[in-house]
Amino acid sequence: MIGIDWGTSSFRAYRLAADGRILDRVAREAGILAIPAGGFPAALEAAIGPWLAAGERRVLLCGMVGSRQGWVEAPYLPCPAGPAEIAAALTRIPYDQAELLLVPGLSTRDAGGVPDVMRGEETKLIGLLAALGSAPALACLPGTHSKWARLEGGRIAGFATQMTGELRAVLLAHSILGRMAEEGPTVEAAFRRGVRRAGEAGGLLHQLFGTRGLGLMGELLPAETSSYLSGLLIGHELRAVLAEAPPAGPIHLAGAEALAAAYALAFAECGLDWRMQDPDLAAHGLHLIAETLA
Amino acid sequence: MIGIDWGTSSFRAYRLAADGRILDRVAREAGILAIPAGGFPAALEAAIGPWLAAGERRVLLCGMVGSRQGWVEAPYLPCPAGPAEIAAALTRIPYDQAELLLVPGLSTRDAGGVPDVMRGEETKLIGLLAALGSAPALACLPGTHSKWARLEGGRIAGFATQMTGELRAVLLAHSILGRMAEEGPTVEAAFRRGVRRAGEAGGLLHQLFGTRGLGLMGELLPAETSSYLSGLLIGHELRAVLAEAPPAGPIHLAGAEALAAAYALAFAECGLDWRMQDPDLAAHGLHLIAETLA
């Protein structure tokens, strides 16, 4: 079978053996935002045409390709959901060369009844379930919108999104904090200082301005500012999540390398235990969903 | 005497009687960002030339005109500070037509030792002290960067800045939340709902994304989004401030009309008592500082 994680800005396809081993892979920049109207079939064929020609007949797709801006919109499936619920809710895309099946995104509601959604991350979480089994676990998938999920009984019980990554980006690009920041490599000490700062009184809105105060007084260098801000925001994210759902075991962490490393550093600074997970979780998840289906 | 509050984007001058009554006033858009290099003397004369010609000889200025981007930089004075400390720390600007005296900004440090600054608001707070005397009080001056100050013994004991207004602006202009928002008048019910939401669990970074979740599910209309977001952010600001320093009496509120009204609505939603203060606080503060000096 073929598994595809097709997001807003990237395309990753895996050719998978019956036992789930990755036989081949293709990664492209062709995220859904780069696809012209009606261009999805051609983009798919350009990427995995040779595998289809070699006889592959089943393709599972997850990610923003199933959003309103994607190929076909797949409705959200409410939590709790595991491989069986997801396999029963696949959306078929009309296509003549293979069976194209779209994985639904998931929805949930928090304690206040406010809805939350994910699209693409559910497949990575299913991949994590394949490794962890049915024991309760807490997973962290950092990104523009970080996802924290509770896994229970072999299903995704619920999750919460944190707008950390996007907030960091808009503050650096468009606020007074960006004007005092100088681009450069991560400064680990400044990042850790930001994480610790999140544990102090005053609240995030005050502490954001404190970044400016430190800069004005020469107590935070321009080259340290973006690292400190990352630490501050991730520190607030962490404290909010842990206040809600303190982990019984290690936090299972999976994400792009640099970002996952930053979260690992924040976990270490807060004395939390974590496990870095396989970057190919989406492939494992797509395989497990297809197996459930077969 | 003449008192001038010269900020980033506005210029307000007052001609004051010996007893502090406002005899005349001038308001212009000519904030310091609109003044070309070396253009401060000409801008001043254009605005208050007739008062100088009529014999006024003392001019007190406060606000960003005393910043690095202003006419002359006036160093920050550390809290606690009252009229006497401020009057003793005025910076004289060389000028041949009158005695020009610049009010210093104030600095403080929070419980975590992080520095905070204000420039212009200290004068409004002195104006408030003129009305309140030496009893302890909590003041809120909303703005791009809201200032919350503790007044004690006739001085400004300390303060905390909240980046609420700027965060709201960058989120609406540059984030996914802005893309779902439709411009329009404040929707009071949505604002109040945002204020209440800030009291629920989950943290600000999660609740920001929740705004998106509500929109996606049709539970928050595009025309309600910016009001809800304002309520959410002001609600977080309020809760953070009150966790630090619960007010013994009413909160003294002074700011631009629409913004002060929004804060008043948030106070009401949280069951807090408040007093709306005179919009000419800066004039009263400048007069009190000049009196101390004379």
PDB file of C-alpha atoms in Angstrom, chain A residues 68 76 107 109-117 145 147 159-164 166-167 170-171 174-177 179 197 200-211 213-214 216-217 219 228 233-234 236-237 240-241 244, chain B residues 68 76 107 109-117 145 147 159-164 166-167 170-171 174-177 179 197 200-211 213-214 216-217 219 228 233-234 236-237 240-241 244:
ATOM      1  CA  ARG A  68     -11.886  22.564   2.799  1.00  0.00           C
ATOM      2  CA  TYR A  76     -14.081  15.618  11.445  1.00  0.00           C
ATOM      3  CA  SER A 107     -12.562  16.913  16.824  1.00  0.00           C
ATOM      4  CA  ARG A 109     -14.291  19.601  23.189  1.00  0.00           C
ATOM      5  CA  ASP A 110     -12.377  20.873  26.199  1.00  0.00           C
ATOM      6  CA  ALA A 111     -13.680  21.178  29.774  1.00  0.00           C
ATOM      7  CA  GLY A 112     -15.300  24.502  28.825  1.00  0.00           C
ATOM      8  CA  GLY A 113     -17.107  22.928  25.866  1.00  0.00           C
ATOM      9  CA  VAL A 114     -14.990  24.753  23.281  1.00  0.00           C
ATOM     10  CA  PRO A 115     -14.299  22.724  20.123  1.00  0.00           C
ATOM     11  CA  ASP A 116     -10.819  21.755  19.001  1.00  0.00           C
ATOM     12  CA  VAL A 117      -9.661  20.096  15.791  1.00  0.00           C
ATOM     13  CA  HIS A 145      -0.299  24.740  16.384  1.00  0.00           C
ATOM     14  CA  LYS A 147      -1.187  19.253  19.710  1.00  0.00           C
ATOM     15  CA  PHE A 159      -6.522  16.593  22.779  1.00  0.00           C
ATOM     16  CA  ALA A 160      -5.788  20.298  23.139  1.00  0.00           C
ATOM     17  CA  THR A 161      -4.199  22.648  20.633  1.00  0.00           C
ATOM     18  CA  GLN A 162      -1.812  25.409  21.698  1.00  0.00           C
ATOM     19  CA  MET A 163      -1.196  28.346  19.378  1.00  0.00           C
ATOM     20  CA  THR A 164       2.424  28.706  20.554  1.00  0.00           C
ATOM     21  CA  GLU A 166       2.067  30.850  15.346  1.00  0.00           C
ATOM     22  CA  LEU A 167       2.110  33.359  18.203  1.00  0.00           C
ATOM     23  CA  VAL A 170       3.667  36.811  14.488  1.00  0.00           C
ATOM     24  CA  LEU A 171       5.321  38.424  17.516  1.00  0.00           C
ATOM     25  CA  HIS A 174       5.166  42.140  13.575  1.00  0.00           C
ATOM     26  CA  SER A 175       5.507  43.292  17.213  1.00  0.00           C
ATOM     27  CA  ILE A 176       7.838  45.483  19.235  1.00  0.00           C
ATOM     28  CA  LEU A 177       9.536  42.241  20.395  1.00  0.00           C
ATOM     29  CA  ARG A 179      12.062  44.863  16.379  1.00  0.00           C
ATOM     30  CA  ARG A 197      10.317  32.828  33.602  1.00  0.00           C
ATOM     31  CA  GLU A 200       6.897  33.058  37.778  1.00  0.00           C
ATOM     32  CA  ALA A 201       3.857  35.169  38.670  1.00  0.00           C
ATOM     33  CA  GLY A 202       2.455  37.885  36.414  1.00  0.00           C
ATOM     34  CA  GLY A 203       0.888  36.073  33.468  1.00  0.00           C
ATOM     35  CA  LEU A 204       1.909  35.724  29.827  1.00  0.00           C
ATOM     36  CA  LEU A 205       0.738  39.188  28.691  1.00  0.00           C
ATOM     37  CA  HIS A 206       2.930  40.860  31.308  1.00  0.00           C
ATOM     38  CA  GLN A 207       5.876  38.549  30.702  1.00  0.00           C
ATOM     39  CA  LEU A 208       5.781  39.271  26.959  1.00  0.00           C
ATOM     40  CA  PHE A 209       6.307  42.960  27.711  1.00  0.00           C
ATOM     41  CA  GLY A 210       8.993  41.973  30.220  1.00  0.00           C
ATOM     42  CA  THR A 211      11.013  40.710  27.252  1.00  0.00           C
ATOM     43  CA  GLY A 213      11.945  45.593  29.536  1.00  0.00           C
ATOM     44  CA  LEU A 214      14.917  43.232  29.722  1.00  0.00           C
ATOM     45  CA  LEU A 216      15.720  48.082  27.098  1.00  0.00           C
ATOM     46  CA  MET A 217      17.799  47.664  30.239  1.00  0.00           C
ATOM     47  CA  GLU A 219      19.637  42.500  30.418  1.00  0.00           C
ATOM     48  CA  TYR A 228      14.074  33.680  25.280  1.00  0.00           C
ATOM     49  CA  LEU A 233       5.931  30.645  25.201  1.00  0.00           C
ATOM     50  CA  ILE A 234       6.750  26.934  25.342  1.00  0.00           C
ATOM     51  CA  HIS A 236       3.530  28.709  29.303  1.00  0.00           C
ATOM     52  CA  GLU A 237       2.243  25.980  27.001  1.00  0.00           C
ATOM     53  CA  ALA A 240      -1.043  25.055  31.066  1.00  0.00           C
ATOM     54  CA  VAL A 241      -1.059  21.469  29.771  1.00  0.00           C
ATOM     55  CA  GLU A 244      -4.821  20.105  33.158  1.00  0.00           C
TER      56      GLU A 244
ATOM     57  CA  ARG B  68      15.458  57.887  22.675  1.00  0.00           C
ATOM     58  CA  TYR B  76      13.952  56.523  33.798  1.00  0.00           C
ATOM     59  CA  SER B 107      11.022  52.069  35.915  1.00  0.00           C
ATOM     60  CA  ARG B 109      11.022  45.549  38.754  1.00  0.00           C
ATOM     61  CA  ASP B 110       8.450  42.799  39.245  1.00  0.00           C
ATOM     62  CA  ALA B 111       8.611  39.951  41.781  1.00  0.00           C
ATOM     63  CA  GLY B 112      10.853  38.036  39.362  1.00  0.00           C
ATOM     64  CA  GLY B 113      13.269  40.962  39.088  1.00  0.00           C
ATOM     65  CA  VAL B 114      12.308  41.714  35.475  1.00  0.00           C
ATOM     66  CA  PRO B 115      12.374  45.444  34.608  1.00  0.00           C
ATOM     67  CA  ASP B 116       9.330  47.360  33.457  1.00  0.00           C
ATOM     68  CA  VAL B 117       9.030  50.919  32.159  1.00  0.00           C
ATOM     69  CA  HIS B 145       0.613  48.397  26.418  1.00  0.00           C
ATOM     70  CA  LYS B 147      -0.299  49.890  32.663  1.00  0.00           C
ATOM     71  CA  PHE B 159       3.434  48.970  38.155  1.00  0.00           C
ATOM     72  CA  ALA B 160       3.113  46.185  35.601  1.00  0.00           C
ATOM     73  CA  THR B 161       2.708  46.459  31.847  1.00  0.00           C
ATOM     74  CA  GLN B 162       0.473  44.058  29.904  1.00  0.00           C
ATOM     75  CA  MET B 163       0.992  43.650  26.153  1.00  0.00           C
ATOM     76  CA  THR B 164      -2.734  43.052  25.568  1.00  0.00           C
ATOM     77  CA  GLU B 166      -0.504  45.077  20.788  1.00  0.00           C
ATOM     78  CA  LEU B 167      -1.108  41.318  20.929  1.00  0.00           C
ATOM     79  CA  VAL B 170      -0.970  41.622  15.631  1.00  0.00           C
ATOM     80  CA  LEU B 171      -3.265  38.594  15.986  1.00  0.00           C
ATOM     81  CA  HIS B 174      -1.416  38.653  10.902  1.00  0.00           C
ATOM     82  CA  SER B 175      -2.714  35.379  12.368  1.00  0.00           C
ATOM     83  CA  ILE B 176      -5.261  32.718  11.465  1.00  0.00           C
ATOM     84  CA  LEU B 177      -7.633  34.443  13.932  1.00  0.00           C
ATOM     85  CA  ARG B 179      -8.431  35.674   8.700  1.00  0.00           C
ATOM     86  CA  ARG B 197     -13.687  32.113  28.791  1.00  0.00           C
ATOM     87  CA  GLU B 200     -11.724  28.621  32.423  1.00  0.00           C
ATOM     88  CA  ALA B 201      -8.861  26.115  32.497  1.00  0.00           C
ATOM     89  CA  GLY B 202      -6.488  25.575  29.588  1.00  0.00           C
ATOM     90  CA  GLY B 203      -4.325  28.692  29.402  1.00  0.00           C
ATOM     91  CA  LEU B 204      -4.213  31.578  26.946  1.00  0.00           C
ATOM     92  CA  LEU B 205      -2.313  29.739  24.177  1.00  0.00           C
ATOM     93  CA  HIS B 206      -4.979  27.033  24.058  1.00  0.00           C
ATOM     94  CA  GLN B 207      -7.859  29.477  24.338  1.00  0.00           C
ATOM     95  CA  LEU B 208      -6.519  31.525  21.428  1.00  0.00           C
ATOM     96  CA  PHE B 209      -6.765  28.456  19.211  1.00  0.00           C
ATOM     97  CA  GLY B 210     -10.190  27.775  20.692  1.00  0.00           C
ATOM     98  CA  THR B 211     -11.338  30.993  19.004  1.00  0.00           C
ATOM     99  CA  GLY B 213     -12.297  26.056  16.841  1.00  0.00           C
ATOM    100  CA  LEU B 214     -15.455  27.994  17.674  1.00  0.00           C
ATOM    101  CA  LEU B 216     -14.763  26.449  12.363  1.00  0.00           C
ATOM    102  CA  MET B 217     -17.746  24.845  14.059  1.00  0.00           C
ATOM    103  CA  GLU B 219     -20.208  28.633  17.173  1.00  0.00           C
ATOM    104  CA  TYR B 228     -14.521  37.750  21.601  1.00  0.00           C
ATOM    105  CA  LEU B 233      -7.225  38.905  26.167  1.00  0.00           C
ATOM    106  CA  ILE B 234      -8.520  41.562  28.583  1.00  0.00           C
ATOM    107  CA  HIS B 236      -6.486  37.139  30.940  1.00  0.00           C
ATOM    108  CA  GLU B 237      -4.907  40.507  31.716  1.00  0.00           C
ATOM    109  CA  ALA B 240      -3.195  37.930  36.030  1.00  0.00           C
ATOM    110  CA  VAL B 241      -3.242  41.379  37.664  1.00  0.00           C
ATOM    111  CA  GLU B 244      -0.936  39.530  41.998  1.00  0.00           C
TER     112      GLU B 244
END
